[in-house]
Coordinates of C-alpha atoms in Angstrom, one line a residue:
M874 CA 8.0 12.7 -2.6
A875 CA 4.4 13.3 -3.7
M876 CA 2.4 10.2 -4.6
S877 CA 0.4 10.2 -7.9
A878 CA -3.0 9.0 -8.4
P879 CA -3.2 5.2 -9.4
S880 CA -4.1 3.9 -12.7
K881 CA -6.6 1.0 -12.4
L882 CA -7.8 -1.6 -14.7
T883 CA -9.8 -4.7 -14.1
G884 CA -10.2 -7.7 -16.4
N885 CA -13.3 -9.8 -15.7
G886 CA -14.9 -12.9 -17.0
A887 CA -13.9 -16.2 -18.3
G888 CA -10.7 -16.1 -20.3
S889 CA -9.6 -12.6 -19.1
T890 CA -6.1 -13.5 -18.6
T891 CA -4.3 -10.2 -19.7
V892 CA -5.2 -6.6 -18.8
T893 CA -3.4 -3.4 -19.6
T894 CA -3.7 0.0 -17.9
A895 CA -4.5 3.2 -19.5
S896 CA -1.4 5.4 -20.2
F897 CA -0.2 7.3 -17.1
S898 CA 2.7 9.6 -16.2
G899 CA 5.6 9.0 -13.8
T900 CA 8.4 11.0 -12.5
A901 CA 12.0 10.0 -13.4
G902 CA 13.5 8.1 -10.6
S903 CA 10.2 7.4 -8.8
V904 CA 9.3 3.9 -7.6
M905 CA 6.2 2.5 -9.3
F906 CA 4.1 -0.3 -7.8
A907 CA 1.7 -2.6 -9.6
W908 CA -0.4 -5.5 -8.3
V909 CA -2.2 -8.2 -10.2
G910 CA -5.0 -10.1 -8.5
C911 CA -6.3 -13.3 -10.0
S912 CA -9.0 -15.8 -9.1
R913 CA -10.0 -19.2 -10.4
N914 CA -12.3 -22.0 -9.5
T915 CA -10.8 -25.4 -8.7
S916 CA -7.1 -24.3 -8.4
I917 CA -4.9 -21.4 -7.1
P918 CA -4.0 -19.2 -10.2
L919 CA -0.5 -19.4 -11.5
K920 CA 1.9 -16.6 -10.6
P921 CA 1.2 -13.6 -12.9
T922 CA 3.8 -11.8 -14.9
I923 CA 4.0 -8.0 -15.6
S924 CA 5.5 -5.9 -18.3
D925 CA 5.3 -2.3 -19.5
S926 CA 5.5 -0.1 -22.6
N927 CA 9.0 1.2 -21.7
G928 CA 10.7 -2.1 -20.9
L929 CA 11.4 -1.4 -17.3
V930 CA 12.6 -4.1 -14.9
W931 CA 9.8 -5.2 -12.6
T932 CA 10.7 -7.0 -9.3
E933 CA 8.3 -9.2 -7.4
V934 CA 7.8 -7.7 -3.9
A935 CA 5.2 -10.0 -2.5
D936 CA 3.1 -13.0 -3.7
V937 CA 0.1 -14.2 -1.6
P938 CA -1.8 -17.3 -2.8
Y939 CA -5.0 -18.0 -0.9
S940 CA -7.3 -20.8 -0.7
S941 CA -9.9 -21.4 2.1
G942 CA -10.7 -24.8 0.5
V943 CA -13.7 -23.6 -1.5
D944 CA -14.0 -21.6 -4.7
P945 CA -12.7 -19.1 -5.8
R946 CA -9.0 -19.6 -5.2
M947 CA -7.0 -16.4 -5.3
R948 CA -3.5 -14.9 -5.7
L949 CA -2.3 -11.3 -5.2
T950 CA 1.2 -10.5 -6.5
V951 CA 2.8 -7.0 -6.0
F952 CA 5.7 -5.8 -8.3
S953 CA 7.8 -2.6 -8.2
A954 CA 9.9 -0.8 -10.9
I955 CA 12.0 2.4 -10.9
N956 CA 10.9 4.8 -13.5
D957 CA 14.1 5.5 -15.5
G958 CA 12.8 8.6 -17.1
S959 CA 13.1 7.2 -20.6
S960 CA 9.5 8.2 -21.3
K961 CA 7.1 10.3 -19.4
T962 CA 4.1 8.0 -20.0
V963 CA 3.8 4.2 -19.5
T964 CA 1.2 1.5 -19.8
V965 CA 1.5 -1.6 -17.6
T966 CA 0.3 -5.1 -18.6
G967 CA -0.4 -7.9 -16.1
S968 CA -1.0 -11.5 -17.2
D969 CA -2.3 -14.6 -15.4
S970 CA 0.1 -16.8 -17.3

């Protein structure tokens, strides 16, 4: 199976809690991966959520909170979904809820 180029979007700055990718195409039956990275001062970020424009079911694959005891504190969460082929394009939204 060929891998397609990733779609990347970065939210930055105080109050950037939700980011959405540009529209991208997927192949029916393919597995899609998305990761949300968050950082905060003073506390580890809450576990993010993810959704998309096609209503696919996203499953958390891995969640890694990190704190060295100094700011910033971070979290990386990876999700996967199977493209059901209901639409050829999709946008994905990650939120540091």
